[in-house]
Amino acid sequence: MLAIEIFSVSFFAAMILNGITLLFGCIGETITEKAGHLNLGIPGIMYMGGIGAILGAFIYEANATNFNGFLAILSAVFFCVLLSALGGGIYAVLTVSLRANQNVTGLALTTFGMGLANFLGGSLGRLAQGGSGVFVSVKRTSDAFTFFIPWLSERTGLFGELFFNSRYGFLTYVALILAVLVHFFFKKTRVGLNLKAVGENPQASDAAGINVTRYKYIAIMVGSIIAGLGGCYFVMNYLKGVWQHGALGDAGWLAVALVIFSLWRPLRSIWGALLFGALTVAYNYLHASTSQQEILKMLPYLVTIVVLIVTSLNKKREDQPPGSLGLHYFREER
Amino acid sequence: MFLSSAIDSYLRLDTFEKVLRAIAIVFIVVAIVCICVVGVIWLVNIIKAALKRRRENPKEKSTKTPLFRIVKNNELKFWQKLLIRIGIFLLGFVLYMIIISLITGASGGQILSTLFKGNFGSSISIWSLLRNTFLLFGVAVALVPVFKMRFWNIGAEGQILVGGLATFAIMKYLTPALHNMQFLLFIVMFLGGILAGMLWGVFPALFKAKFGTNETLFTLMMNYIAIQLVRYFCIKWEKIPGSGEVGIINNVFGSEYPRVGWISNNFLSGIFGNGNYVVLLLLVSVVALAMYVYMKYTKQGYEIKVVGGSVNTANYAAIDVQKVTIRTVLISSAICGFIGMLIVAGVDHSLSPNLAAGRGFTAITVTWLGNFNMVLMLIISAILTFFSAGAKRLASDISLNASMSDVLIGIIIFFILISEFFIRYRVKINLKKKEKEELVNASN
């Protein structure tokens, strides 16, 4: 019944496109969690980043007389960063300075971000197509986002199709490089180690002279912007620049799940992202009825639960979440 | 000149509009007064403290201390807390109106009257406001014991869904057998709902208790499994192939057993009219009352508080933490399942992945912001329901995109969170650095 059709180029491409989206979200959330903040607003921030990219591209396409791909990308990324930084900023102010509960703030931010994205998307759709427009398309900018290395993409046959498919776009490689960089950032740099210390024990870091508030703010902002880029990547490369209501689906929650799966390690999250990407799209490539597909869509969540249980069972110290995750830090307490 | 024309145009409105505008004006005036009072009190305190310090140490030099210092605040009186809450909430509300009027160009009065019409315009909308408020409140009540225990159950959404799913399945398969004994059918539905909810809660609880598995993420994942499960059954049981919709069960028209298994909405129709939700409101109130008594007056409620306060203390007091954890989560998820049953049997009479409608997530905010106080939780539920229903009305009446309601709810929650900060902490402005020197002097 479940004949396998997953050994195809299109499956591989879909896996990469979904996986890299999650990788962006996961790297962003990892950085945030390393500072001791469980940001459940990441799904909302990814929506904001996604619509920011659409917005930037839309503004550019509407105003540009000579379409320049580079400027289109710049405009899209700029608005994406702007909106996701707005989301991260709200979260940071509320949880770091105002010491609001992280879970509540995060969930409210997700509601806010998804609402904002769908609102802007709907308004842009109406602008683009008159009264009843339900979607907005920025095809030209989306094309600019795709990346094409002349020799590698064309002449290398299956290898080129698998690894240098023009649908991936340059952001795919940016995400991979970012994962490696963040790995070294946490392992080798003083700032990275300080950040980890802040997440493990803010009291001790404060006593050691680390500016806890500044570290937390910067980590949350940077994490949010990276997660927002994931939204940009998804709408530009996977959805080919077409925004519809609820375009990103549950990608943000999967990104949060992936952080646990990867045990807060950026390198591990690369193959984790690919696995999650495969699990997310698998239902499309297995011969399953529509009802069975819904069951198959449970897979990434089930895998995450299994990982959660396994990591809590083996109790290895290096596999545990940051020590102060979810707790706010108030210097004058105790 | 301006005032007279404003009064003139006001007098020409019909009565309903007049009342609404009047409410609007009172509202805004109260907002401004509250904000001013809070602001003045705050500023006076700061200046007083600064002056006092200057008087004590006239010869200080300014050094590099941070300008703002945050200290815990336990001295606020009840009315001060209330004033801060109301003031900041109204500030959020003013922002809410400004945003809408910037987008749509509608005037403040128009927005207010639409908000009120959307919630109080007809008996249907009033009942739907009450119903949605109490459903949200019910979920928030379910979360009280677990949050008190510091167990972050964010899986209420999934627990509601499976509760609804079980109820629907029982209605679907047992109605033919039990349609003559509706009472029995209701009991089976009730048990099915709460057992399904408990099933969804027991795994996170068990693993948390035995192995310390992170419950926030576990319960979060359980939500999506529940959603997919409901989607699966929606397709499995669909009425029209390919639609993915199961339709109304035991429909009034075209089904063998009309209204069997439906919670009556004509209860005491002489007083409340037809289409009321009195039964639902009563049931939720009973649950809330029971929870209040349970938390306040029983040994188990006390144990929950001890475990929430400190697991070590609980261990020293010979409280079986594992048992308390599992028991409490089971109670919480059972209530969530019960709410799911209420939604399916009392409101929707159908099954869809949206039947929980985000209540499981919103309720987290309600419980936390209500600070486990039942009255406050009910008020916050009402406020959030009011604004989301009002925003939906705004969407249809003055062509505002429906997604805007989520944005506005988000803003309202942000502002309530901000007000919590001003209740728990106080910001001091450091004019001089002195305490350190004093300490040095004292030790010498």
Coordinates of N, CA and C in Angstrom, one line a residue, chain B residues 25-106:
Chain B
I25 N -16.9 58.4 25.3 CA -16.2 59.6 25.9 C -15.8 59.4 27.3
V26 N -16.8 58.7 28.1 CA -16.5 58.4 29.5 C -15.3 57.5 29.5
F27 N -15.3 56.5 28.7 CA -14.2 55.6 28.6 C -12.8 56.3 28.5
I28 N -12.8 57.2 27.5 CA -11.5 57.8 27.2 C -11.1 58.8 28.3
V29 N -12.1 59.4 28.9 CA -11.8 60.3 30.0 C -11.2 59.5 31.2
V30 N -11.9 58.4 31.5 CA -11.4 57.6 32.6 C -10.0 57.1 32.3
A31 N -9.8 56.7 31.0 CA -8.4 56.3 30.6 C -7.4 57.3 30.9
I32 N -7.7 58.5 30.5 CA -6.7 59.6 30.6 C -6.5 59.9 32.1
V33 N -7.6 60.0 32.8 CA -7.5 60.3 34.3 C -6.6 59.2 35.0
C34 N -6.9 57.9 34.7 CA -6.2 56.8 35.3 C -4.7 57.0 35.0
I35 N -4.4 57.2 33.7 CA -3.0 57.2 33.3 C -2.3 58.4 34.0
C36 N -3.0 59.5 34.1 CA -2.4 60.7 34.7 C -2.2 60.5 36.2
V37 N -3.2 59.9 36.8 CA -3.0 59.6 38.3 C -1.9 58.7 38.5
V38 N -1.8 57.6 37.8 CA -0.7 56.7 38.0 C 0.6 57.4 37.7
G39 N 0.7 58.1 36.6 CA 1.9 58.8 36.2 C 2.3 59.8 37.3
V40 N 1.4 60.5 37.8 CA 1.7 61.5 38.8 C 2.2 60.9 40.1
I41 N 1.5 59.8 40.5 CA 1.9 59.2 41.8 C 3.4 58.7 41.6
W42 N 3.6 58.1 40.5 CA 4.9 57.5 40.2 C 6.0 58.5 40.2
L43 N 5.7 59.6 39.4 CA 6.7 60.7 39.4 C 7.0 61.3 40.7
V44 N 5.9 61.6 41.5 CA 6.1 62.2 42.8 C 6.9 61.3 43.7
N45 N 6.7 60.0 43.6 CA 7.5 59.1 44.4 C 8.9 59.2 44.1
I46 N 9.2 59.1 42.8 CA 10.6 59.2 42.3 C 11.3 60.4 42.8
I47 N 10.6 61.6 42.6 CA 11.2 62.8 42.9 C 11.4 62.9 44.4
K48 N 10.4 62.5 45.2 CA 10.6 62.5 46.6 C 11.8 61.7 47.1
A49 N 11.9 60.5 46.5 CA 13.0 59.6 46.9 C 14.3 60.3 46.5
A50 N 14.4 60.9 45.3 CA 15.6 61.5 44.9 C 16.0 62.7 45.8
L51 N 15.0 63.5 46.1 CA 15.2 64.7 47.0 C 15.7 64.2 48.3
K52 N 15.1 63.2 48.8 CA 15.5 62.7 50.2 C 16.9 62.3 50.2
R53 N 17.3 61.6 49.1 CA 18.7 61.1 49.0 C 19.6 62.3 48.9
R54 N 19.2 63.3 48.2 CA 20.1 64.5 48.0 C 20.3 65.2 49.4
R55 N 19.2 65.2 50.1 CA 19.2 65.9 51.4 C 20.2 65.2 52.3
E56 N 20.1 63.8 52.3 CA 21.0 63.1 53.1 C 22.5 63.2 52.8
N57 N 22.7 63.2 51.5 CA 24.1 63.2 51.0 C 24.3 64.4 50.0
P58 N 24.5 65.6 50.6 CA 24.5 66.7 49.7 C 25.8 66.8 48.8
K59 N 26.9 66.2 49.2 CA 28.1 66.4 48.5 C 28.5 65.3 47.5
E60 N 27.5 64.5 47.0 CA 27.8 63.4 46.1 C 28.3 63.8 44.8
K61 N 29.1 63.1 44.2 CA 29.4 63.3 42.8 C 28.8 62.2 41.9
S62 N 28.4 62.6 40.7 CA 27.7 61.6 39.9 C 28.8 60.6 39.4
T63 N 28.4 59.3 39.5 CA 29.3 58.3 39.0 C 28.6 57.4 38.0
K64 N 29.3 56.4 37.6 CA 28.7 55.5 36.5 C 27.8 54.5 37.1
T65 N 26.7 54.8 37.7 CA 25.7 53.8 38.0 C 24.6 53.9 37.0
P66 N 24.0 52.7 36.7 CA 22.9 52.8 35.8 C 21.8 53.7 36.2
L67 N 21.2 54.4 35.2 CA 20.2 55.5 35.5 C 19.0 54.9 36.1
F68 N 18.6 53.7 35.6 CA 17.4 53.1 36.1 C 17.7 51.9 37.0
R69 N 17.0 51.7 38.0 CA 17.2 50.5 38.8 C 15.8 50.0 39.1
I70 N 15.7 48.6 39.0 CA 14.4 48.0 39.2 C 14.4 47.3 40.5
V71 N 13.4 47.6 41.3 CA 13.3 46.9 42.6 C 12.0 46.2 42.7
K72 N 11.9 45.2 43.6 CA 10.7 44.5 43.8 C 9.7 45.4 44.5
N73 N 8.5 45.3 44.2 CA 7.5 46.1 44.8 C 6.4 45.3 45.5
N74 N 6.4 45.3 46.8 CA 5.3 44.5 47.5 C 4.4 45.4 48.3
E75 N 4.5 46.7 48.1 CA 3.8 47.7 48.9 C 2.5 48.2 48.3
L76 N 2.2 47.8 47.1 CA 1.1 48.4 46.5 C -0.2 47.9 47.1
K77 N -1.1 48.9 47.3 CA -2.4 48.6 47.8 C -3.3 48.1 46.7
F78 N -4.4 47.4 47.1 CA -5.3 46.8 46.1 C -5.7 47.8 45.0
W79 N -6.2 49.1 45.5 CA -6.7 50.0 44.6 C -5.6 50.5 43.6
Q80 N -4.3 50.6 44.1 CA -3.3 51.0 43.2 C -3.0 50.0 42.1
K81 N -3.1 48.7 42.5 CA -2.9 47.7 41.5 C -4.0 47.8 40.5
L82 N -5.2 48.0 41.0 CA -6.4 48.0 40.1 C -6.2 49.2 39.1
L83 N -5.8 50.3 39.7 CA -5.6 51.5 38.9 C -4.5 51.3 37.8
I84 N -3.4 50.7 38.2 CA -2.4 50.4 37.2 C -2.9 49.5 36.1
R85 N -3.6 48.4 36.5 CA -4.2 47.5 35.5 C -5.1 48.2 34.6
I86 N -6.0 49.0 35.1 CA -7.0 49.6 34.3 C -6.3 50.6 33.4
G87 N -5.4 51.4 34.0 CA -4.8 52.5 33.2 C -4.0 51.9 32.0
I88 N -3.2 50.9 32.3 CA -2.4 50.4 31.2 C -3.2 49.6 30.2
F89 N -4.3 48.9 30.7 CA -5.2 48.3 29.7 C -5.8 49.3 28.8
L90 N -6.3 50.4 29.4 CA -6.9 51.4 28.6 C -6.0 52.1 27.6
L91 N -4.7 52.2 28.0 CA -3.7 52.7 27.1 C -3.6 51.8 25.9
G92 N -3.6 50.4 26.2 CA -3.6 49.5 25.1 C -4.8 49.6 24.2
F93 N -6.0 49.9 24.9 CA -7.2 50.0 24.1 C -7.2 51.2 23.2
V94 N -6.6 52.3 23.7 CA -6.5 53.5 22.9 C -5.6 53.2 21.7
L95 N -4.5 52.5 21.9 CA -3.6 52.2 20.8 C -4.4 51.3 19.8
Y96 N -5.2 50.4 20.3 CA -6.0 49.5 19.5 C -6.9 50.3 18.6
M97 N -7.6 51.3 19.2 CA -8.5 52.2 18.4 C -7.7 53.0 17.3
I98 N -6.5 53.5 17.8 CA -5.8 54.3 16.8 C -5.3 53.5 15.6
I99 N -4.9 52.3 15.9 CA -4.4 51.4 14.8 C -5.6 51.2 13.8
I100 N -6.7 50.8 14.4 CA -7.9 50.5 13.5 C -8.2 51.7 12.7
S101 N -8.3 52.9 13.4 CA -8.7 54.1 12.7 C -7.7 54.5 11.6
L102 N -6.4 54.3 11.9 CA -5.4 54.6 10.9 C -5.6 53.7 9.7
I103 N -6.0 52.4 9.9 CA -6.1 51.5 8.8 C -7.3 51.8 8.0
T104 N -8.4 51.9 8.7 CA -9.7 52.0 8.0 C -10.2 53.4 7.8
G105 N -9.7 54.3 8.6 CA -10.2 55.7 8.5 C -11.5 55.9 9.2
A106 N -11.9 54.9 10.0 CA -13.1 55.0 10.8 C -12.9 55.9 12.0

